[in-house]
Coordinates of C-alpha atoms in Angstrom, one line a residue:
M1 CA -8.2 -9.3 -9.3
R2 CA -6.0 -6.8 -7.5
V3 CA -6.8 -3.9 -5.2
K4 CA -6.4 -0.6 -7.0
K5 CA -7.8 1.8 -4.4
L6 CA -9.1 1.7 -0.8
Q7 CA -11.5 4.3 0.6
V8 CA -12.4 4.3 4.3
T9 CA -14.7 6.5 6.2
N10 CA -15.4 6.6 10.0
Y11 CA -13.0 3.8 10.9
R12 CA -10.6 4.5 13.7
A13 CA -8.1 7.2 12.6
L14 CA -9.4 7.0 9.0
R15 CA -12.3 9.5 9.2
D16 CA -12.2 9.9 5.4
A17 CA -9.0 8.5 3.8
T18 CA -8.0 7.1 0.4
L19 CA -5.0 4.8 -0.4
N20 CA -3.9 4.0 -3.9
F21 CA -2.1 0.7 -4.5
T22 CA 0.7 -0.5 -6.7
D23 CA 2.0 -4.1 -7.0
T24 CA 4.0 -3.5 -3.9
T25 CA 2.9 -0.7 -1.5
A26 CA 4.9 0.4 1.5
L27 CA 3.1 2.5 4.2
I28 CA 5.5 4.7 6.3
G29 CA 4.9 7.4 8.9
E30 CA 5.2 8.0 12.6
N31 CA 3.6 5.8 15.2
N32 CA -0.2 6.1 15.6
C33 CA -0.7 7.9 12.3
G34 CA -3.1 5.4 10.8
K35 CA -0.9 3.0 8.8
S36 CA -2.1 -0.2 10.4
A37 CA -5.7 1.0 10.2
F38 CA -5.6 0.7 6.4
L39 CA -4.5 -3.0 6.7
Q40 CA -7.1 -3.6 9.4
A41 CA -9.8 -2.1 7.3
L42 CA -8.9 -4.4 4.4
D43 CA -9.0 -7.3 6.9
L44 CA -12.4 -6.3 8.0
F45 CA -13.6 -6.0 4.4
F46 CA -12.6 -9.5 3.5
A47 CA -13.5 -11.2 6.9
A48 CA -16.0 -14.0 6.8
S49 CA -17.1 -13.2 10.3
P50 CA -16.1 -9.6 10.9
R51 CA -15.9 -8.1 14.4
I52 CA -16.5 -4.4 15.0
T53 CA -17.1 -2.5 18.2
A54 CA -18.1 1.0 19.1
R55 CA -14.5 1.9 19.6
D56 CA -13.8 1.2 16.0
F57 CA -15.9 4.1 14.9
S58 CA -13.9 7.4 14.5
D59 CA -14.3 9.6 17.5
D60 CA -16.9 7.2 18.8
N61 CA -19.3 8.5 16.1
V62 CA -21.7 5.5 16.1
S63 CA -24.4 7.5 14.5
A64 CA -22.7 7.1 11.0
P65 CA -21.7 3.8 9.5
V66 CA -18.2 2.6 8.7
D67 CA -17.8 2.4 5.0
I68 CA -14.9 0.4 3.5
T69 CA -14.8 0.7 -0.3
V70 CA -12.4 -1.4 -2.4
H71 CA -11.7 -0.7 -6.1
F72 CA -10.7 -3.9 -7.9
S73 CA -8.9 -4.1 -11.2
E74 CA -6.6 -6.4 -13.2
F75 CA -9.1 -9.2 -13.4
T76 CA -8.5 -12.9 -14.0
P77 CA -10.6 -14.7 -16.6
K78 CA -12.8 -16.2 -13.8
D79 CA -13.2 -12.7 -12.3
L80 CA -14.4 -11.3 -15.6
E81 CA -16.8 -14.2 -16.1
E82 CA -18.3 -13.5 -12.6
F83 CA -18.2 -9.7 -12.5
S84 CA -18.1 -8.2 -16.0
G85 CA -21.7 -7.1 -15.7
N86 CA -20.9 -5.1 -12.6
L87 CA -17.8 -3.1 -13.7
L88 CA -17.9 0.7 -13.3
D89 CA -15.5 2.4 -15.7
G90 CA -13.4 -0.8 -15.9
E91 CA -13.3 -1.3 -12.1
L92 CA -15.3 -3.4 -9.7
V93 CA -16.2 -1.0 -6.8
V94 CA -17.5 -2.8 -3.7
T95 CA -18.4 -1.2 -0.3
R96 CA -18.8 -3.1 2.9
R97 CA -20.9 -1.1 5.5
F98 CA -20.9 -1.6 9.2
Y99 CA -23.3 -0.2 11.8
A100 CA -22.9 0.0 15.6
D101 CA -26.5 -0.5 16.4
N102 CA -27.9 -2.6 13.6
P103 CA -26.3 -6.1 13.5
K104 CA -28.8 -7.4 10.9
E105 CA -27.6 -4.9 8.3
S106 CA -24.0 -4.5 9.5
G107 CA -21.4 -6.1 7.3
K108 CA -23.5 -6.1 4.1
F109 CA -21.8 -5.5 0.7
F110 CA -22.8 -2.9 -1.9
V111 CA -21.8 -2.6 -5.6
S112 CA -21.3 0.8 -7.1
A113 CA -23.1 1.2 -10.4
K114 CA -24.5 3.8 -12.7
V115 CA -28.2 3.6 -12.3
N116 CA -31.5 5.6 -12.7
P117 CA -32.1 7.0 -9.2
D118 CA -35.8 6.7 -9.7
F119 CA -35.4 2.9 -9.7
S120 CA -33.8 2.8 -6.2
E121 CA -37.0 2.5 -4.2
C122 CA -38.3 -0.3 -6.3
R123 CA -34.9 -2.1 -6.2
N124 CA -34.5 -1.8 -2.5
E125 CA -38.0 -3.1 -1.7
E126 CA -37.9 -6.6 -0.3
G127 CA -41.6 -7.4 -0.4
K128 CA -42.6 -8.9 -3.7
T129 CA -46.1 -7.4 -3.8
A130 CA -44.9 -3.9 -2.9
K131 CA -42.0 -4.2 -5.4
T132 CA -44.5 -5.1 -8.2
N133 CA -46.7 -2.1 -7.3
L134 CA -43.7 0.2 -7.4
Y135 CA -42.7 -1.2 -10.7
K136 CA -46.1 -0.5 -12.2
V137 CA -45.7 3.1 -11.3
L138 CA -42.3 3.1 -13.1
Q139 CA -43.9 1.4 -16.1
E140 CA -46.1 4.4 -16.8
K141 CA -43.1 6.8 -16.6
Y142 CA -40.4 4.8 -18.4
D143 CA -42.4 2.5 -20.7
L144 CA -41.1 -0.7 -19.1
P145 CA -42.4 -4.1 -20.1
K146 CA -44.9 -6.0 -18.1
V147 CA -43.8 -8.7 -15.7
S148 CA -45.5 -11.8 -14.3
K149 CA -43.4 -12.0 -11.2
A150 CA -41.3 -9.7 -9.0
D151 CA -38.1 -11.7 -9.7
D152 CA -38.1 -10.5 -13.3
I153 CA -38.2 -6.8 -12.4
E154 CA -34.4 -6.3 -12.0
Q155 CA -33.5 -7.5 -15.5
H156 CA -35.9 -5.0 -17.1
L157 CA -34.5 -2.2 -15.0
I158 CA -31.0 -3.1 -16.1
A159 CA -32.0 -3.4 -19.7
W160 CA -33.5 0.1 -19.6
E161 CA -30.4 1.6 -18.0
E162 CA -28.1 0.0 -20.6
A163 CA -30.3 1.5 -23.4
N164 CA -30.4 4.9 -21.7
P165 CA -26.9 5.7 -20.3
K166 CA -27.4 9.5 -20.2
G167 CA -28.6 10.9 -16.8
L168 CA -27.5 7.8 -14.8
Q169 CA -26.0 8.4 -11.4
T170 CA -23.5 6.4 -9.4
E171 CA -25.1 4.7 -6.4
K172 CA -24.2 1.9 -4.0
L173 CA -26.6 -1.0 -4.5
A174 CA -27.2 -4.0 -2.3
G175 CA -28.6 -6.1 -5.2
F176 CA -27.5 -5.6 -8.8
K177 CA -27.0 -7.7 -11.9
G178 CA -27.4 -11.1 -10.4
W179 CA -26.2 -10.3 -6.9
T180 CA -28.9 -10.5 -4.2
N181 CA -26.0 -9.6 -1.8
V182 CA -22.3 -9.6 -2.5
A183 CA -20.8 -12.1 -0.2
S184 CA -17.1 -12.2 0.8
G185 CA -17.1 -15.8 -0.5
K186 CA -18.1 -14.6 -4.0
L187 CA -15.3 -11.9 -3.9
K188 CA -12.8 -14.5 -2.6
Q189 CA -13.5 -17.1 -5.2
K190 CA -10.2 -16.2 -7.0
T191 CA -8.8 -13.6 -4.6
D192 CA -7.5 -14.4 -1.0
F193 CA -6.5 -11.8 1.6
I194 CA -3.9 -12.8 4.2
F195 CA -3.0 -10.5 7.1
I196 CA 0.2 -11.0 9.0
R197 CA 0.1 -8.8 12.1
A198 CA 3.0 -7.2 14.0
V199 CA 5.0 -8.2 17.0
E200 CA 2.4 -8.4 19.7
D201 CA 0.5 -11.0 17.7
A202 CA 3.6 -12.8 16.3
E203 CA 3.0 -16.0 18.3
E204 CA -0.7 -16.1 17.5
N205 CA 0.0 -15.4 13.9
I206 CA 2.4 -18.3 13.3
Q207 CA 1.4 -21.0 15.7
A208 CA -0.1 -24.1 14.2
S209 CA -3.7 -23.1 14.5
K210 CA -6.7 -22.7 12.2
N211 CA -6.2 -19.0 12.1
S212 CA -2.5 -18.9 11.6
P213 CA -1.5 -16.6 8.7
V214 CA 1.5 -18.8 7.9
R215 CA -0.8 -21.8 7.7
N216 CA -3.4 -19.8 5.8
L217 CA -0.7 -18.7 3.3
V218 CA 0.6 -22.2 2.8
D219 CA -2.9 -23.7 2.5
T220 CA -4.0 -20.9 0.1
I221 CA -1.0 -21.5 -2.2
A222 CA -1.9 -25.2 -2.2
R223 CA -5.6 -24.6 -2.8
Q224 CA -5.1 -22.1 -5.6
A225 CA -2.5 -24.2 -7.3
I226 CA -4.9 -27.1 -7.3
E227 CA -7.9 -25.1 -8.3
N228 CA -6.1 -23.4 -11.2
S229 CA -4.8 -26.7 -12.7
A230 CA -6.5 -28.0 -15.9
A231 CA -6.9 -31.5 -14.4
Y232 CA -8.8 -30.2 -11.4
K233 CA -11.0 -28.0 -13.6
A234 CA -11.9 -30.9 -15.8
F235 CA -12.6 -33.1 -12.8
I236 CA -14.9 -30.5 -11.2
E237 CA -16.8 -30.0 -14.4
K238 CA -17.3 -33.7 -14.8
A239 CA -18.2 -34.2 -11.1
N240 CA -20.7 -31.4 -11.2
A241 CA -22.4 -32.8 -14.2
E242 CA -22.6 -36.3 -12.6
I243 CA -23.8 -35.0 -9.2
A244 CA -26.5 -32.9 -11.0
E245 CA -27.6 -36.1 -12.8
L246 CA -27.6 -38.2 -9.7
T247 CA -29.6 -35.8 -7.7
N248 CA -32.1 -34.9 -10.4
P249 CA -35.6 -35.3 -8.7
E250 CA -36.9 -36.9 -11.9
K251 CA -34.3 -39.7 -11.5
V252 CA -35.2 -40.4 -7.8
P253 CA -38.8 -41.6 -7.8
V254 CA -39.0 -41.6 -4.0
L255 CA -38.8 -37.9 -3.9
S256 CA -41.9 -37.5 -6.0
E257 CA -43.8 -39.7 -3.5
I258 CA -43.0 -37.5 -0.5
S259 CA -45.5 -34.8 -1.4
G260 CA -48.3 -37.3 -1.8
R261 CA -47.5 -39.0 1.5
L262 CA -47.2 -35.7 3.4
T263 CA -50.5 -34.5 1.9
A264 CA -52.3 -37.7 3.0
M265 CA -51.0 -37.3 6.5
L266 CA -52.0 -33.6 6.6
A267 CA -55.5 -34.5 5.4
E268 CA -56.1 -36.2 8.7
Y269 CA -55.9 -32.8 10.3
Y270 CA -57.0 -30.4 7.5
K271 CA -59.0 -32.1 4.7
D272 CA -58.7 -29.3 2.1
S273 CA -54.9 -28.6 2.6
A274 CA -52.0 -30.1 0.7
I275 CA -48.2 -30.0 0.9
Q276 CA -46.0 -29.5 -2.2
A277 CA -42.4 -30.5 -1.8
T278 CA -40.0 -29.8 -4.6
W279 CA -36.3 -30.3 -4.9
E280 CA -33.5 -28.5 -6.8
P281 CA -30.7 -30.8 -8.0
I282 CA -27.2 -30.3 -6.6
T283 CA -25.2 -28.6 -9.4
E284 CA -21.9 -28.0 -7.6
I285 CA -19.8 -30.0 -5.3
R286 CA -17.5 -28.3 -2.7
P287 CA -14.3 -30.3 -2.2
N288 CA -12.0 -30.0 0.7
F289 CA -8.4 -29.2 0.1
P290 CA -5.2 -30.3 1.9
T291 CA -4.1 -28.4 4.9
A292 CA -0.6 -28.1 6.3
N293 CA 0.7 -29.0 9.7
I294 CA 3.7 -26.8 10.5
E295 CA 6.5 -27.8 12.8
V296 CA 10.1 -26.7 13.2
T297 CA 13.1 -28.7 14.1
D298 CA 15.7 -26.5 15.8
N299 CA 18.9 -28.0 17.2
S300 CA 17.5 -31.5 16.9
F301 CA 14.3 -30.5 18.8
T302 CA 11.0 -30.6 16.9
T303 CA 8.2 -28.4 18.2
S304 CA 5.2 -26.5 17.0
I305 CA 6.1 -23.1 15.6
D306 CA 4.9 -21.3 18.8
G307 CA 7.6 -23.1 20.7
V308 CA 10.5 -21.2 19.1
G309 CA 11.7 -17.6 19.4
H310 CA 10.1 -14.7 17.6
G311 CA 13.1 -14.3 15.2
L312 CA 12.7 -17.9 14.0
Q313 CA 8.9 -17.5 13.9
R314 CA 9.2 -14.5 11.6
A315 CA 11.9 -16.4 9.6
V316 CA 9.3 -19.0 8.8
I317 CA 7.2 -16.3 7.1
L318 CA 10.2 -15.1 5.2
T319 CA 11.0 -18.7 4.1
V320 CA 7.5 -19.3 2.7
L321 CA 7.6 -16.0 0.8
Q322 CA 11.1 -16.8 -0.5
F323 CA 9.8 -20.1 -1.8
M324 CA 7.0 -18.2 -3.6
A325 CA 9.4 -15.6 -4.9
E326 CA 11.8 -18.2 -6.3
H327 CA 9.0 -19.8 -8.3
R328 CA 7.8 -16.7 -10.1
A329 CA 9.2 -17.8 -13.5
N330 CA 9.0 -21.1 -15.2
P331 CA 10.5 -22.5 -18.4
E332 CA 8.6 -21.3 -21.4
G333 CA 7.2 -23.6 -24.0
K334 CA 5.4 -26.0 -21.6
E335 CA 1.8 -26.6 -22.5
D336 CA 0.6 -26.5 -18.9
N337 CA 2.0 -23.0 -18.2
F338 CA -0.6 -20.2 -17.9
A339 CA -0.5 -17.3 -20.2
E340 CA -2.2 -15.0 -17.7
P341 CA -3.0 -15.0 -13.9
Q342 CA -5.7 -17.3 -12.7
S343 CA -6.0 -16.3 -9.0
D344 CA -4.7 -13.7 -6.6
I345 CA -3.3 -13.5 -3.1
I346 CA -3.3 -10.0 -1.4
L347 CA -0.7 -10.2 1.3
A348 CA -0.7 -7.5 4.1
I349 CA 2.2 -7.5 6.5
E350 CA 2.8 -5.3 9.6
E351 CA 6.5 -4.5 10.1
P352 CA 8.1 -7.4 8.2
E353 CA 11.5 -6.3 9.5
I354 CA 10.7 -7.3 13.1
Y355 CA 13.4 -9.5 14.7
Q356 CA 15.4 -9.6 11.5
H357 CA 19.0 -8.5 11.2
P358 CA 19.8 -5.8 8.6
T359 CA 20.9 -8.2 6.0
K360 CA 17.6 -10.2 6.4
Q361 CA 15.6 -7.0 6.2
R362 CA 17.2 -6.2 2.9
L363 CA 16.4 -9.7 1.7
F364 CA 12.8 -9.4 2.9
A365 CA 12.4 -6.2 0.9
K366 CA 13.7 -7.8 -2.2
L367 CA 11.5 -10.8 -1.7
L368 CA 8.3 -8.7 -1.4
K369 CA 9.1 -6.9 -4.6
R370 CA 9.9 -10.1 -6.5
L371 CA 6.7 -11.7 -5.2
A372 CA 4.5 -8.9 -6.6
K373 CA 6.3 -8.9 -10.0
G374 CA 4.4 -10.9 -12.6
F375 CA 2.8 -14.2 -11.6
N376 CA 3.7 -17.8 -11.3
E377 CA 3.2 -19.3 -14.8
K378 CA 3.1 -22.8 -13.4
T379 CA 0.3 -22.3 -10.8
G380 CA -1.3 -19.2 -12.2
I381 CA -1.0 -17.5 -8.8
R382 CA -0.3 -13.7 -8.6
I383 CA 0.6 -11.9 -5.4
Q384 CA 0.0 -8.3 -4.4
V385 CA 1.9 -6.9 -1.3
L386 CA 1.0 -4.2 1.2
Y387 CA 3.2 -3.6 4.2
V388 CA 3.8 -1.2 7.0
T389 CA 7.4 -0.5 7.9
H390 CA 9.6 1.6 10.1
S391 CA 12.9 0.5 8.5
P392 CA 14.8 2.4 5.8
L393 CA 16.1 -1.0 4.7
M394 CA 12.6 -1.9 3.5
V395 CA 12.3 1.0 1.0
S396 CA 14.6 2.8 -1.5
L397 CA 14.8 6.0 -3.4
S398 CA 14.7 4.3 -6.7
E399 CA 11.4 2.6 -5.9
C400 CA 9.8 5.6 -4.2
E401 CA 6.6 5.2 -6.3
T402 CA 5.7 2.3 -4.0
I403 CA 5.8 4.5 -0.9
R404 CA 2.7 6.0 0.8
M405 CA 3.6 8.6 3.4
I406 CA 0.9 8.7 6.1
R407 CA 0.5 11.7 8.4
R408 CA -2.0 12.8 11.0
I409 CA -3.6 16.2 10.4
P410 CA -6.0 18.0 12.7
S411 CA -9.2 16.5 11.3
N412 CA -8.1 13.4 9.5
I413 CA -5.0 11.8 8.0
E414 CA -3.3 12.6 4.7
V415 CA -1.6 10.2 2.3
N416 CA 1.2 11.4 0.0
E417 CA 2.5 9.5 -2.9
I418 CA 4.8 10.1 -5.8
A419 CA 5.0 9.5 -9.6
L420 CA 8.4 9.4 -11.1
E421 CA 7.0 10.7 -14.4
N422 CA 6.1 13.9 -12.7
C423 CA 9.4 14.1 -10.9
S424 CA 11.2 13.7 -14.3
K425 CA 9.1 16.5 -15.8
Q426 CA 9.9 18.8 -12.9
S427 CA 13.6 18.0 -13.3
A428 CA 13.4 18.9 -17.0
I429 CA 11.7 22.2 -16.2
M430 CA 14.3 23.1 -13.5
S431 CA 17.0 22.3 -16.0
G432 CA 15.5 24.6 -18.6
R433 CA 14.2 21.8 -20.8
K434 CA 10.7 21.2 -22.0
P435 CA 8.5 18.8 -20.1
Q436 CA 8.0 16.7 -23.2
D437 CA 11.8 16.2 -23.3
A438 CA 11.8 14.6 -19.9
W439 CA 13.0 11.1 -19.3
S440 CA 10.3 8.5 -18.8
G441 CA 9.5 7.4 -15.3
P442 CA 11.5 4.1 -15.5
Q443 CA 14.5 6.1 -17.0
Y444 CA 14.4 8.6 -14.2
G445 CA 14.1 5.7 -11.6
A446 CA 17.2 4.0 -13.1
K447 CA 19.2 7.1 -12.4
L448 CA 18.2 6.9 -8.7
H449 CA 20.1 3.6 -8.3
T450 CA 23.4 5.5 -7.9
F451 CA 22.3 6.9 -4.6
R452 CA 23.6 5.1 -1.4
S453 CA 21.0 3.2 0.6
E454 CA 21.4 5.5 3.6
I455 CA 19.4 8.2 1.8
A456 CA 16.2 6.1 2.5
E457 CA 16.5 7.3 6.1
G458 CA 15.1 10.6 4.8
F459 CA 11.7 9.0 4.3
F460 CA 11.4 8.6 8.0
G461 CA 12.7 12.0 9.1
K462 CA 10.9 15.2 10.1
C463 CA 13.3 17.1 7.9
V464 CA 16.1 15.9 5.5
V465 CA 19.3 17.9 5.2
L466 CA 21.1 17.1 2.0
V467 CA 24.8 18.0 1.7
E468 CA 27.4 17.3 -1.0
G469 CA 30.0 15.3 0.9
V470 CA 31.1 13.6 4.1
G471 CA 32.9 16.7 5.3
D472 CA 29.8 18.8 5.1
K473 CA 27.9 16.2 7.0
A474 CA 30.6 15.8 9.7
V475 CA 30.8 19.6 10.3
L476 CA 27.1 20.0 10.6
E477 CA 26.6 17.0 12.9
A478 CA 29.5 18.4 15.0
W479 CA 27.9 21.8 15.3
Y480 CA 24.7 20.2 16.5
K481 CA 26.7 18.2 19.1
L482 CA 28.4 21.4 20.4
A483 CA 24.9 22.9 20.8
D484 CA 24.1 19.9 23.0
R485 CA 21.6 18.7 20.4
D486 CA 21.1 15.3 18.6
P487 CA 19.6 15.6 15.1
H488 CA 18.7 11.9 15.1
A489 CA 16.7 12.3 18.3
E490 CA 14.9 15.3 16.7
G491 CA 14.0 13.4 13.5
I492 CA 16.5 15.4 11.4
V493 CA 18.3 13.3 8.9
I494 CA 21.6 14.6 7.4
V495 CA 22.5 12.8 4.2
E496 CA 25.5 13.2 1.8
V497 CA 24.8 12.7 -1.9
S498 CA 28.3 12.7 -3.3
G499 CA 28.3 15.9 -5.2
K500 CA 26.2 19.0 -6.1
N501 CA 24.8 17.5 -9.3
N502 CA 23.1 14.8 -7.3
L503 CA 21.1 17.1 -5.1
D504 CA 18.2 17.9 -7.3
K505 CA 16.6 14.5 -7.6
P506 CA 16.2 13.7 -3.8
I507 CA 15.0 17.3 -3.3
I508 CA 12.2 16.8 -5.8
I509 CA 11.3 13.4 -4.4
F510 CA 11.3 14.4 -0.8
S511 CA 9.3 17.5 -1.6
A512 CA 6.7 15.5 -3.6
L513 CA 6.2 13.4 -0.5
N514 CA 5.8 16.6 1.6
I515 CA 8.9 15.9 3.6
P516 CA 10.7 19.2 4.6
N517 CA 14.2 19.4 3.2
Y518 CA 17.2 21.7 3.3
W519 CA 20.3 21.6 1.1
I520 CA 23.8 22.8 1.5
F521 CA 26.2 23.1 -1.4
D522 CA 29.3 24.9 -2.8
N523 CA 28.9 27.4 -5.6
D524 CA 32.4 26.5 -6.9
K525 CA 33.1 30.2 -7.8
S526 CA 36.7 29.8 -6.6
E527 CA 37.1 27.1 -9.2
G528 CA 35.6 29.3 -11.9
A529 CA 32.9 28.7 -14.5
A530 CA 35.0 26.1 -16.1
K531 CA 34.0 23.5 -13.5
K532 CA 31.5 21.3 -15.4
G533 CA 27.9 21.9 -14.6
S534 CA 28.4 24.4 -11.8
L535 CA 26.6 27.3 -13.2
K536 CA 23.7 25.2 -14.4
A537 CA 23.5 23.3 -11.0
N538 CA 23.6 26.6 -9.1
K539 CA 20.5 27.8 -11.1
I540 CA 18.7 24.6 -10.7
L541 CA 19.1 24.5 -6.9
Q542 CA 17.9 28.1 -6.6
R543 CA 14.8 27.3 -8.8
L544 CA 14.0 24.3 -6.6
A545 CA 13.9 26.7 -3.6
G546 CA 11.3 28.9 -5.4
V547 CA 13.8 31.7 -6.4
D548 CA 12.4 33.7 -9.3
E549 CA 14.3 33.4 -12.5
E550 CA 15.1 37.2 -12.5
T551 CA 16.7 36.9 -9.1
C552 CA 18.7 33.7 -9.7
V553 CA 22.4 34.5 -9.8
D554 CA 25.4 32.6 -11.1
W555 CA 27.3 32.5 -7.8
P556 CA 24.8 32.5 -4.9
E557 CA 26.2 32.8 -1.4
G558 CA 24.7 32.9 2.0
V559 CA 22.1 31.2 4.2
F560 CA 18.6 31.2 2.9
S561 CA 15.2 29.7 4.1
K562 CA 15.6 26.5 2.0
F563 CA 19.3 26.3 1.3
A564 CA 22.8 27.5 2.2
V565 CA 25.6 28.0 -0.2
W566 CA 29.3 28.8 0.1
D567 CA 31.7 30.1 -2.4
Y568 CA 34.2 27.4 -1.3
K569 CA 33.9 24.2 0.6
L570 CA 32.4 24.1 4.1
E571 CA 35.8 23.1 5.5
E572 CA 37.3 26.2 3.9
Y573 CA 34.5 28.3 5.5
V574 CA 35.8 27.1 8.9
K575 CA 39.3 28.2 8.0
S576 CA 38.1 31.6 6.7
R577 CA 36.3 32.3 10.0
V578 CA 39.3 31.6 12.3
G579 CA 42.4 32.3 10.1
E580 CA 44.9 29.8 8.8
L581 CA 47.2 29.9 11.8
A582 CA 44.4 29.0 14.3
F583 CA 42.9 26.5 11.9
N584 CA 46.2 24.6 11.4
A585 CA 47.0 24.6 15.2
A586 CA 43.6 23.1 16.0
R587 CA 43.7 20.6 13.2
D588 CA 47.2 19.4 14.1
E589 CA 46.1 18.9 17.8
V590 CA 43.0 16.9 16.8
A591 CA 45.0 14.8 14.3
A592 CA 47.4 13.8 17.0
D593 CA 44.7 13.0 19.5
F594 CA 42.7 10.9 17.0
H595 CA 45.7 9.4 15.3
I596 CA 44.4 10.4 11.8
D597 CA 45.8 12.4 8.9
A598 CA 45.4 16.2 9.3
D599 CA 43.3 16.5 6.2
M600 CA 40.7 14.0 7.7
C601 CA 40.0 16.1 10.8
L602 CA 36.8 17.6 9.4
K603 CA 35.6 14.3 7.7
F604 CA 34.4 12.6 10.9
P605 CA 31.8 13.9 13.4
A606 CA 33.9 13.1 16.5
A607 CA 37.0 14.7 15.1
S608 CA 35.0 17.7 13.7
S609 CA 33.4 18.2 17.1
A610 CA 36.8 18.2 18.9
M611 CA 38.2 20.7 16.4
L612 CA 35.3 23.0 16.4
L613 CA 35.2 22.9 20.2
L614 CA 38.9 24.0 20.3
L615 CA 38.1 26.9 18.0
K616 CA 34.9 27.9 19.8
T617 CA 36.7 27.8 23.2
A618 CA 39.3 30.1 21.7
G619 CA 36.5 32.6 21.0
H620 CA 35.9 32.0 17.4
Q621 CA 32.3 32.3 16.1
F622 CA 30.4 30.5 13.3
P623 CA 27.2 32.5 12.8
E624 CA 26.4 30.9 9.4
L625 CA 26.3 27.5 11.1
D626 CA 24.0 28.8 13.8
S627 CA 21.8 30.3 11.1
I628 CA 21.6 27.0 9.2
I629 CA 20.3 25.2 12.2
E630 CA 17.7 28.0 12.8
K631 CA 16.5 27.6 9.2
I632 CA 16.2 23.8 9.7
D633 CA 14.3 24.3 12.9
D634 CA 11.9 26.6 11.1
L635 CA 11.2 23.8 8.5
V636 CA 10.6 21.2 11.3
A637 CA 8.2 23.5 13.1
A638 CA 6.3 24.5 10.0

């Protein structure tokens, strides 16, 4: 089964936060905004021996518990066999609760179910006599059948609720439908969680130790592959039947003699007392699985993994994942291939890009996406990926649905996500089409592949400035430089999109993720209405800024709160402010200094800065550029 949703309350920065999952989910946001806390909460949920301290409670609020609730979906056949009776609207919803001052109760699991709230006191009662007395009271009100022992009560309460679904309420129950207490072992029968931490733990993570995530990953792959095989299942079924037969007390006479012998001995002390010893046969064997010893040979020197550099250590992780990614598909037609997933690995990675060159980062991003697509038909293993990243090479505009933007707000954190289906409908509306005529989400996503990878930097900015071409970008960056400001240091990302008709999609996507954005374009009036799409694009870009339809114009011009527009190219604006004579003189001087063609002087930031400095020193002013920077500052400060 896979994780569909994670809800966390009172844990570190996550006072009350929800995160929705896809096959691959990328968490991005500024440092200390709570990204890693989501991964750590999942790790705590799945931990066999969880550790929690008072500092893990939000704002040191130890009076309230930490609740970590996981919504599971996409079940394997074994999951359905185990949990089908506990599904809530098609999901398995399990909460693990932690207390600061109650170690006995801390770490217990609860299943969300629709129940009769009047049954809760009886359900929660641990004493059998008291439980039976409470049940008798319920019998009078709900016409429940009689019971001979307390252990039979739960099945009658469940039967009544199934027959009377109206009026039931959702509650978290510690014992329900066969579970006296949900244990992490039960949840992990066919689902394993592996957490690979960030740089400060890199050596601990990969060294050849029992708790190494790399070793855990390799061992988990081996164990799941063995467990899922038909031969193993047949062997276990046969072995369980034989061990049950061999340990059946009726087949071992000496066991029946023990009670008599113990009673005879006890009679020497208490004549009227007896000892009854009974045995349950063993019905299940627990086999051990092979474990990996990991060493690396580097330049003819063999050592344990903690003996090599961090870059090579992280490369081992990449290598294991690449192996898994390359074995996602198998030849069809083989009888031993699985038709559906048999087990799951949930892989959480902090900053997979650490110590990797850009080309390796891109490879890592592709690997993670391939890992989470489909499942391995040969082994039956399916993988879900969750990662925290600070690298634009690990995300892309075309796969923005996988991104979760995490931000701190005064009392909590917020999580923003995007649905391409909704973006497509907004594009249709902005274009004057009906929402039902919009492209599908995948069709819309396919059109995003034309954008250059640099646009992904916008996901990490405090504000994204979208411009038509390289000249626009060069002039704006040069004006920042002349103001003794660095947009990169301020979190302002300036991106060129190769034309006005490409502006609307990134505007919609960045806005959906609540990333402030500003756009600069030419209205193309000087080229007339004959230029293809200009009038339509001008209207669309005004609508995206919230301009009323009545006030939208064919040829907008000026600097506004969300956009700036010229009636000619930005380079031509510079010429119009200084005059052709001064423009040509400055351009020729810069072209000679930089050894470039004259028409390239406003295409590069350094040359643009030099040319604008010459013009500014000569007394020329560019108030529109100053106004644009002010509007961008307003968006950043908002």
